[in-house]
């Protein structure tokens, strides 16, 4: 009989996969180590119980088996969407159940006996079938930035040393954990981390919340090797990918940025799914229209700089500085203090 503790853990990880799987590519690219890290971040008490009861190995084995089933289901759905049903469905899949889109009935238990492969294919087909004829490229499509009207005052940062962050060099960003998010910022993002970035003087605030396209650029400075960085079309910074791989891979579906400016701080989220986007941006294909390399004195680099006049290179990402004193984490607070202000654009 399956362990209730393992079943609870599988339910938790299924919730994470369902929340953050933004494309079929996600199921092919997700790794066990990533799922285990997500569990440790989002459900630490479940992981602790598994370890203390000697059941973590059983959980890991179940998780790996389920991940393989998701990979197979995603491959079937991808083929169905590309070629149609006629020559795709295997004999062990119930074609009628898949065609009738039974995911809602599956979850409501209207169907009593259902093969797991059929259930997975039906569920993924419902979730990832495009609603129109526009090709689906995950987070690489332009999308309006989220939370464009959320602005935080300096006093809402709790025990974070906001003054130190505001006086840091423009090429330094800070990584803040969800436990340290200011005010009620955690209510506006599902991510466990965010970047704190100081805005250059004169930055056009509306450009930060306009639709942004995530891409990468490869810049060679002097005689050194070329350096590929992720860049968003309207953002005032670029982030070197190799040097900051560990940090960039901490995010799940979005890159939340807390911008520091003279009147306070602004929270904006940008589409960024490193499970699929990191390798795609590090090794871009020609059809993504990303230049392979921009030399220091090339016309292409000058064009890039003209289109991104305030793009600073983030040379270092540091932990968010904290003040000395007692600290009550965001998750332990009995209530959240709301301190929001509408932005004037």
C-alpha positions as a Markdown table, in Angstrom:
| # | Residue | x | y | z |
|---|---|---|---|---|
| 1 | Unk | 0.0 | 0.0 | 0.0 |
| 2 | Unk | 1.5 | 3.4 | -0.9 |
| 3 | Unk | 2.7 | 5.5 | 2.0 |
| 4 | Unk | 0.4 | 8.4 | 2.8 |
| 5 | Unk | 3.5 | 10.6 | 3.2 |
| 6 | Unk | 4.8 | 9.7 | -0.2 |
| 7 | Unk | 1.4 | 10.3 | -1.7 |
| 8 | Unk | 1.2 | 13.7 | -0.1 |
| 9 | Unk | 4.7 | 14.6 | -1.5 |
| 10 | Unk | 3.6 | 13.4 | -5.0 |
| 11 | Unk | 0.5 | 15.6 | -4.7 |
| 12 | Unk | 2.7 | 18.6 | -3.8 |
| 13 | Unk | 5.2 | 18.1 | -6.7 |
| 14 | Unk | 2.2 | 17.5 | -9.1 |
| 15 | Unk | 0.9 | 20.9 | -8.0 |
| 16 | Unk | 4.3 | 22.5 | -8.8 |
| 17 | Unk | 4.5 | 20.9 | -12.2 |
| 18 | Unk | 1.0 | 21.9 | -13.1 |
| 19 | Unk | 1.6 | 25.5 | -12.0 |
| 20 | Unk | 5.0 | 26.0 | -13.7 |
| 21 | Unk | 4.8 | 23.8 | -16.8 |
| 22 | Unk | 4.3 | 26.6 | -19.4 |
| 23 | Unk | 4.8 | 24.5 | -22.5 |
| 24 | Unk | 5.2 | 20.9 | -23.7 |
| 25 | Unk | 9.0 | 21.5 | -23.9 |
| 26 | Unk | 8.9 | 21.8 | -20.1 |
| 27 | Unk | 8.2 | 18.1 | -19.6 |
| 28 | Unk | 11.1 | 17.1 | -21.9 |
| 29 | Unk | 13.6 | 19.5 | -20.3 |
| 30 | Unk | 12.7 | 19.3 | -16.6 |
| 31 | Unk | 15.3 | 17.5 | -14.5 |
| 32 | Unk | 14.9 | 15.6 | -11.2 |
| 33 | Unk | 17.4 | 17.9 | -9.5 |
| 34 | Unk | 15.2 | 20.9 | -10.4 |
| 35 | Unk | 12.0 | 19.3 | -9.1 |
| 36 | Unk | 13.7 | 18.3 | -5.9 |
| 37 | Unk | 15.0 | 21.8 | -5.4 |
| 38 | Unk | 11.5 | 23.2 | -5.9 |
| 39 | Unk | 10.1 | 20.8 | -3.3 |
| 40 | Unk | 12.8 | 22.0 | -0.9 |
| 41 | Unk | 11.9 | 25.6 | -1.5 |
| 42 | Unk | 8.1 | 25.4 | -1.6 |
| 43 | Unk | 7.4 | 22.4 | 0.7 |
| 44 | Unk | 10.3 | 22.2 | 3.1 |
| 45 | Unk | 8.2 | 20.5 | 5.8 |
| 46 | Unk | 7.2 | 17.7 | 3.4 |
| 47 | Unk | 10.8 | 17.1 | 2.4 |
| 48 | Unk | 11.9 | 17.1 | 6.1 |
| 49 | Unk | 9.2 | 14.5 | 6.9 |
| 50 | Unk | 10.3 | 12.3 | 4.1 |
| 51 | Unk | 13.9 | 12.4 | 5.2 |
| 52 | Unk | 13.2 | 11.9 | 8.9 |
| 53 | Unk | 10.9 | 8.9 | 8.1 |
| 54 | Unk | 13.4 | 7.3 | 5.7 |
| 55 | Unk | 11.1 | 7.6 | 2.8 |
| 56 | Unk | 12.9 | 10.1 | 0.6 |
| 57 | Unk | 14.3 | 7.4 | -1.7 |
| 58 | Unk | 10.8 | 6.0 | -2.3 |
| 59 | Unk | 9.6 | 9.5 | -3.1 |
| 60 | Unk | 12.5 | 10.1 | -5.5 |
| 61 | Unk | 11.9 | 6.8 | -7.3 |
| 62 | Unk | 8.1 | 7.6 | -7.7 |
| 63 | Unk | 9.0 | 11.1 | -8.9 |
| 64 | Unk | 11.4 | 9.8 | -11.5 |
| 65 | Unk | 8.9 | 7.3 | -12.8 |
| 66 | Unk | 6.1 | 9.9 | -13.0 |
| 67 | Unk | 8.5 | 12.3 | -14.8 |
| 68 | Unk | 9.2 | 9.7 | -17.5 |
| 69 | Unk | 5.4 | 9.2 | -18.0 |
| 70 | Unk | 5.0 | 12.9 | -18.4 |
| 71 | Unk | 7.7 | 12.9 | -21.0 |
| 72 | Unk | 6.0 | 10.2 | -23.0 |
| 73 | Unk | 2.6 | 11.9 | -22.7 |
| 74 | Unk | 4.1 | 15.2 | -23.8 |
| 75 | Unk | 5.6 | 13.5 | -26.9 |
| 76 | Unk | 2.2 | 12.0 | -27.8 |
| 77 | Unk | 0.4 | 15.4 | -27.4 |
| 78 | Unk | 3.1 | 17.2 | -29.5 |
| 79 | Unk | 2.6 | 14.6 | -32.3 |
| 80 | Unk | -1.2 | 15.0 | -32.1 |
| 81 | Unk | -1.0 | 18.7 | -32.3 |
| 82 | Unk | 1.4 | 18.5 | -35.2 |
| 83 | Unk | 0.0 | 15.7 | -37.3 |
| 84 | Unk | -3.6 | 15.1 | -36.0 |
| 85 | Unk | -5.1 | 12.0 | -34.3 |
| 86 | Unk | -5.4 | 9.5 | -37.1 |
| 87 | Unk | -1.9 | 8.0 | -37.2 |
| 88 | Unk | -0.7 | 9.0 | -33.8 |
| 89 | Unk | -2.6 | 7.3 | -31.0 |
| 90 | Unk | -1.2 | 4.0 | -29.8 |
| 91 | Unk | -3.5 | 1.0 | -29.3 |
| 92 | Unk | -3.1 | 1.3 | -25.5 |
| 93 | Unk | -4.6 | 4.8 | -25.5 |
| 94 | Unk | -8.4 | 5.1 | -25.4 |
| 95 | Unk | -9.0 | 7.4 | -28.4 |
| 96 | Unk | -12.6 | 8.2 | -27.5 |
| 97 | Unk | -11.5 | 9.4 | -24.0 |
| 98 | Unk | -8.8 | 11.6 | -25.5 |
| 99 | Unk | -11.0 | 13.0 | -28.2 |
| 100 | Unk | -13.7 | 13.9 | -25.8 |
| 101 | Unk | -11.4 | 16.0 | -23.6 |
| 102 | Unk | -12.2 | 14.4 | -20.3 |
| 103 | Unk | -9.8 | 16.2 | -18.0 |
| 104 | Unk | -12.5 | 18.1 | -16.2 |
| 105 | Unk | -14.4 | 14.8 | -15.7 |
| 106 | Unk | -11.2 | 13.1 | -14.6 |
| 107 | Unk | -10.7 | 15.6 | -11.9 |
| 108 | Unk | -14.3 | 15.5 | -10.8 |
| 109 | Unk | -14.2 | 11.7 | -10.8 |
| 110 | Unk | -17.0 | 11.2 | -13.3 |
| 111 | Unk | -14.7 | 8.6 | -14.9 |
| 112 | Unk | -14.2 | 5.7 | -12.6 |
| 113 | Unk | -11.7 | 3.6 | -14.6 |
| 114 | Unk | -9.1 | 5.3 | -16.7 |
| 115 | Unk | -5.7 | 4.3 | -17.9 |
| 116 | Unk | -3.0 | 6.7 | -16.5 |
| 117 | Unk | -1.4 | 7.2 | -19.9 |
| 118 | Unk | -4.8 | 8.3 | -21.3 |
| 119 | Unk | -5.4 | 10.6 | -18.4 |
| 120 | Unk | -2.0 | 12.3 | -18.8 |
| 121 | Unk | -2.5 | 12.7 | -22.6 |
| 122 | Unk | -6.0 | 14.1 | -22.1 |
| 123 | Unk | -4.8 | 16.5 | -19.4 |
| 124 | Unk | -1.8 | 17.8 | -21.3 |
| 125 | Unk | -3.8 | 18.1 | -24.5 |
| 126 | Unk | -6.4 | 20.3 | -22.7 |
| 127 | Unk | -3.7 | 22.4 | -21.1 |
| 128 | Unk | -1.4 | 23.0 | -24.0 |
| 129 | Unk | -3.6 | 23.1 | -27.1 |
| 130 | Unk | -3.2 | 26.6 | -28.6 |
| 131 | Unk | -6.3 | 28.7 | -28.5 |
| 132 | Unk | -5.6 | 30.1 | -32.0 |
| 133 | Unk | -3.3 | 29.6 | -35.0 |
| 134 | Unk | -0.4 | 31.6 | -33.6 |
| 135 | Unk | 2.7 | 29.3 | -33.0 |
| 136 | Unk | 3.5 | 28.8 | -29.3 |
| 137 | Unk | 7.0 | 29.6 | -28.3 |
| 138 | Unk | 6.7 | 29.5 | -24.6 |
| 139 | Unk | 7.9 | 32.6 | -22.9 |
| 140 | Unk | 9.7 | 33.8 | -26.0 |
| 141 | Unk | 6.6 | 35.6 | -27.2 |
| 142 | Unk | 6.2 | 39.2 | -26.3 |
| 143 | Unk | 4.0 | 39.6 | -23.3 |
| 144 | Unk | 3.0 | 42.6 | -21.2 |
| 145 | Unk | 4.9 | 42.7 | -18.0 |
| 146 | Unk | 2.9 | 41.8 | -14.9 |
| 147 | Unk | 2.1 | 43.9 | -11.9 |
| 148 | Unk | 2.8 | 47.2 | -13.6 |
| 149 | Unk | 1.0 | 49.2 | -10.9 |
| 150 | Unk | 2.6 | 47.9 | -7.8 |
| 151 | Unk | 4.9 | 50.4 | -6.1 |
| 152 | Unk | 6.5 | 50.0 | -2.7 |
| 153 | Unk | 7.7 | 52.7 | -0.2 |
| 154 | Unk | 11.2 | 52.5 | 1.3 |
| 155 | Unk | 9.7 | 51.9 | 4.8 |
| 156 | Unk | 8.0 | 48.7 | 3.6 |
| 157 | Unk | 11.2 | 46.7 | 3.2 |
| 158 | Unk | 11.3 | 45.4 | 6.8 |
| 159 | Unk | 14.8 | 44.3 | 7.8 |
| 160 | Unk | 16.3 | 44.6 | 4.3 |
| 161 | Unk | 19.0 | 47.3 | 4.1 |
| 162 | Unk | 17.4 | 49.3 | 1.3 |
| 163 | Unk | 19.8 | 52.2 | 1.7 |
| 164 | Unk | 22.8 | 49.9 | 1.0 |
| 165 | Unk | 21.1 | 48.5 | -2.0 |
| 166 | Unk | 20.2 | 52.0 | -3.3 |
| 167 | Unk | 23.8 | 53.1 | -3.1 |
| 168 | Unk | 25.3 | 50.0 | -4.8 |
| 169 | Unk | 26.9 | 50.4 | -8.2 |
| 170 | Unk | 24.6 | 50.3 | -11.2 |
| 171 | Unk | 26.3 | 47.1 | -12.4 |
| 172 | Unk | 25.4 | 45.3 | -9.1 |
| 173 | Unk | 22.1 | 43.5 | -8.6 |
| 174 | Unk | 20.9 | 41.8 | -5.4 |
| 175 | Unk | 19.1 | 38.5 | -5.0 |
| 176 | Unk | 16.3 | 38.5 | -2.5 |
| 177 | Unk | 14.5 | 35.4 | -1.2 |
| 178 | Unk | 10.7 | 35.2 | -0.7 |
| 179 | Unk | 11.2 | 35.2 | 3.0 |
| 180 | Unk | 12.7 | 38.7 | 2.7 |
| 181 | Unk | 10.3 | 40.1 | 0.2 |
| 182 | Unk | 9.2 | 43.7 | 1.2 |
| 183 | Unk | 5.7 | 44.4 | 2.4 |
| 184 | Unk | 3.2 | 42.1 | 0.6 |
| 185 | Unk | 5.2 | 41.6 | -2.6 |
| 186 | Unk | 4.9 | 37.8 | -2.1 |
| 187 | Unk | 1.2 | 38.1 | -2.8 |
| 188 | Unk | 2.0 | 39.1 | -6.4 |
| 189 | Unk | 4.4 | 36.5 | -7.5 |
| 190 | Unk | 4.7 | 32.7 | -7.3 |
| 191 | Unk | 8.5 | 32.9 | -7.5 |
| 192 | Unk | 10.8 | 32.1 | -4.6 |
| 193 | Unk | 13.4 | 34.8 | -5.6 |
| 194 | Unk | 13.5 | 38.2 | -7.1 |
| 195 | Unk | 16.2 | 40.6 | -8.4 |
| 196 | Unk | 16.7 | 44.0 | -6.8 |
| 197 | Unk | 18.0 | 46.4 | -9.4 |
| 198 | Unk | 18.9 | 50.1 | -9.1 |
| 199 | Unk | 17.6 | 52.1 | -12.0 |
| 200 | Unk | 19.9 | 54.5 | -13.9 |
| 201 | Unk | 19.0 | 58.1 | -13.7 |
| 202 | Unk | 16.6 | 59.1 | -16.6 |
| 203 | Unk | 15.3 | 55.6 | -17.1 |
| 204 | Unk | 11.9 | 55.6 | -18.9 |
| 205 | Unk | 9.6 | 53.9 | -16.4 |
| 206 | Unk | 6.9 | 53.0 | -19.0 |
| 207 | Unk | 9.4 | 51.0 | -21.0 |
| 208 | Unk | 9.9 | 48.7 | -18.0 |
| 209 | Unk | 6.3 | 47.6 | -18.1 |
| 210 | Unk | 5.8 | 47.5 | -21.9 |
| 211 | Unk | 5.7 | 44.2 | -23.7 |
| 212 | Unk | 9.2 | 42.8 | -23.5 |
| 213 | Unk | 10.8 | 40.0 | -25.6 |
| 214 | Unk | 13.5 | 37.9 | -23.9 |
| 215 | Unk | 16.4 | 37.2 | -26.1 |
| 216 | Unk | 20.2 | 37.0 | -25.8 |
| 217 | Unk | 23.1 | 38.9 | -27.2 |
| 218 | Unk | 26.8 | 37.8 | -27.5 |
| 219 | Unk | 29.2 | 40.7 | -27.0 |
| 220 | Unk | 33.0 | 40.5 | -27.3 |
| 221 | Unk | 34.9 | 43.2 | -25.5 |
| 222 | Unk | 38.6 | 43.7 | -26.5 |
| 223 | Unk | 40.6 | 40.5 | -26.8 |
| 224 | Unk | 38.5 | 38.5 | -24.3 |
| 225 | Unk | 36.0 | 35.8 | -25.1 |
| 226 | Unk | 32.5 | 36.7 | -26.3 |
| 227 | Unk | 29.9 | 36.8 | -23.5 |
| 228 | Unk | 26.3 | 35.9 | -24.0 |
| 229 | Unk | 23.8 | 37.7 | -21.9 |
| 230 | Unk | 20.0 | 37.6 | -21.6 |
| 231 | Unk | 18.3 | 40.9 | -22.4 |
| 232 | Unk | 14.7 | 42.1 | -22.5 |
| 233 | Unk | 13.8 | 44.6 | -25.1 |
| 234 | Unk | 12.9 | 47.5 | -22.7 |
| 235 | Unk | 15.0 | 46.7 | -19.7 |
| 236 | Unk | 18.0 | 48.8 | -18.6 |
| 237 | Unk | 20.3 | 45.9 | -18.0 |
| 238 | Unk | 21.7 | 42.6 | -19.4 |
| 239 | Unk | 22.7 | 39.6 | -17.4 |
| 240 | Unk | 25.7 | 37.4 | -18.4 |
| 241 | Unk | 24.4 | 33.9 | -18.6 |
| 242 | Unk | 27.3 | 31.6 | -17.8 |
| 243 | Unk | 28.6 | 33.6 | -14.9 |
| 244 | Unk | 25.1 | 33.8 | -13.4 |
| 245 | Unk | 23.7 | 30.5 | -14.4 |
| 246 | Unk | 23.0 | 29.3 | -10.9 |
| 247 | Unk | 21.0 | 32.5 | -10.1 |
| 248 | Unk | 19.1 | 32.5 | -13.4 |
| 249 | Unk | 18.1 | 28.9 | -13.0 |
| 250 | Unk | 16.5 | 29.7 | -9.6 |
| 251 | Unk | 13.4 | 31.2 | -11.2 |
| 252 | Unk | 10.5 | 29.1 | -12.6 |
| 253 | Unk | 8.1 | 31.0 | -14.9 |
| 254 | Unk | 9.1 | 34.7 | -14.4 |
| 255 | Unk | 12.0 | 36.9 | -13.5 |
| 256 | Unk | 10.6 | 39.3 | -10.8 |
| 257 | Unk | 12.5 | 42.5 | -10.6 |
| 258 | Unk | 12.2 | 45.1 | -7.8 |
| 259 | Unk | 13.4 | 48.3 | -9.3 |
| 260 | Unk | 14.8 | 50.9 | -7.0 |
| 261 | Unk | 14.3 | 54.6 | -8.0 |
| 262 | Unk | 14.0 | 57.9 | -6.3 |
| 263 | Unk | 10.3 | 57.6 | -5.4 |
| 264 | Unk | 10.4 | 54.1 | -4.0 |
| 265 | Unk | 10.6 | 50.7 | -5.7 |
| 266 | Unk | 8.6 | 49.1 | -8.5 |
| 267 | Unk | 7.8 | 45.4 | -8.9 |
| 268 | Unk | 7.6 | 44.0 | -12.4 |
| 269 | Unk | 7.7 | 40.3 | -13.6 |
| 270 | Unk | 9.1 | 39.3 | -16.9 |
| 271 | Unk | 8.5 | 35.9 | -18.7 |
| 272 | Unk | 11.5 | 33.7 | -18.0 |
| 273 | Unk | 11.3 | 29.9 | -17.8 |
| 274 | Unk | 14.9 | 28.7 | -17.4 |
| 275 | Unk | 13.9 | 25.0 | -17.7 |
| 276 | Unk | 13.3 | 25.7 | -21.4 |
| 277 | Unk | 14.6 | 29.2 | -22.0 |
| 278 | Unk | 18.2 | 29.0 | -20.6 |
| 279 | Unk | 19.6 | 26.6 | -23.2 |
| 280 | Unk | 17.4 | 28.2 | -25.9 |
| 281 | Unk | 19.0 | 31.6 | -25.2 |
| 282 | Unk | 22.5 | 30.3 | -24.5 |
| 283 | Unk | 22.6 | 28.5 | -27.8 |
| 284 | Unk | 20.1 | 30.4 | -30.0 |
| 285 | Unk | 19.1 | 29.1 | -33.4 |
| 286 | Unk | 19.1 | 31.2 | -36.5 |
| 287 | Unk | 15.3 | 31.4 | -36.7 |
| 288 | Unk | 15.2 | 33.2 | -33.3 |
| 289 | Unk | 17.0 | 36.2 | -35.0 |
| 290 | Unk | 19.6 | 36.5 | -32.3 |
| 291 | Unk | 23.0 | 37.8 | -33.5 |
| 292 | Unk | 25.7 | 35.2 | -32.8 |
| 293 | Unk | 28.3 | 37.8 | -31.8 |
| 294 | Unk | 28.7 | 41.6 | -31.5 |
| 295 | Unk | 32.3 | 42.8 | -31.6 |
| 296 | Unk | 33.2 | 45.9 | -29.6 |
| 297 | Unk | 33.4 | 48.2 | -32.7 |
| 298 | Unk | 30.9 | 46.5 | -35.0 |
| 299 | Unk | 27.9 | 48.3 | -36.5 |
| 300 | Unk | 25.7 | 45.7 | -35.0 |
| 301 | Unk | 26.8 | 46.5 | -31.5 |
| 302 | Unk | 26.3 | 50.2 | -32.1 |
| 303 | Unk | 22.8 | 49.4 | -33.3 |
| 304 | Unk | 22.1 | 47.3 | -30.2 |
| 305 | Unk | 23.3 | 50.1 | -27.9 |
| 306 | Unk | 21.2 | 52.6 | -29.8 |
| 307 | Unk | 18.1 | 50.4 | -29.2 |
| 308 | Unk | 19.1 | 49.8 | -25.6 |
| 309 | Unk | 20.6 | 53.1 | -24.5 |
| 310 | Unk | 20.6 | 52.3 | -20.7 |
| 311 | Unk | 21.6 | 48.7 | -20.9 |
| 312 | Unk | 24.1 | 48.1 | -18.1 |
| 313 | Unk | 26.0 | 44.9 | -17.7 |
| 314 | Unk | 25.2 | 43.2 | -14.4 |
| 315 | Unk | 28.7 | 42.3 | -13.3 |
| 316 | Unk | 27.7 | 40.8 | -9.9 |
| 317 | Unk | 24.6 | 39.5 | -8.2 |
| 318 | Unk | 24.9 | 39.7 | -4.4 |
| 319 | Unk | 22.6 | 38.5 | -1.6 |
| 320 | Unk | 20.2 | 41.2 | -0.5 |
| 321 | Unk | 21.8 | 43.1 | 2.5 |
| 322 | Unk | 19.9 | 42.8 | 5.8 |
| 323 | Unk | 19.9 | 45.0 | 8.8 |
| 324 | Unk | 20.9 | 43.7 | 12.3 |
| 325 | Unk | 18.2 | 42.9 | 14.7 |
| 326 | Unk | 15.3 | 40.4 | 15.2 |
| 327 | Unk | 13.7 | 39.2 | 12.0 |
| 328 | Unk | 10.2 | 37.8 | 11.5 |
| 329 | Unk | 9.9 | 36.0 | 8.1 |
| 330 | Unk | 7.2 | 36.9 | 5.6 |
| 331 | Unk | 5.6 | 33.4 | 6.1 |
| 332 | Unk | 5.5 | 33.8 | 9.9 |
| 333 | Unk | 3.7 | 37.2 | 10.0 |
| 334 | Unk | 0.1 | 37.1 | 11.2 |
| 335 | Unk | -0.9 | 39.7 | 8.7 |
| 336 | Unk | 0.6 | 41.8 | 5.9 |
| 337 | Unk | 0.9 | 45.5 | 5.8 |
| 338 | Unk | -0.5 | 47.0 | 2.6 |
| 339 | Unk | 1.4 | 50.0 | 1.2 |
| 340 | Unk | 0.7 | 50.3 | -2.5 |
| 341 | Unk | 0.5 | 53.3 | -4.7 |
| 342 | Unk | -0.7 | 53.7 | -8.3 |
| 343 | Unk | 1.9 | 54.7 | -10.8 |
| 344 | Unk | 1.1 | 57.7 | -12.9 |
| 345 | Unk | 1.3 | 56.0 | -16.3 |
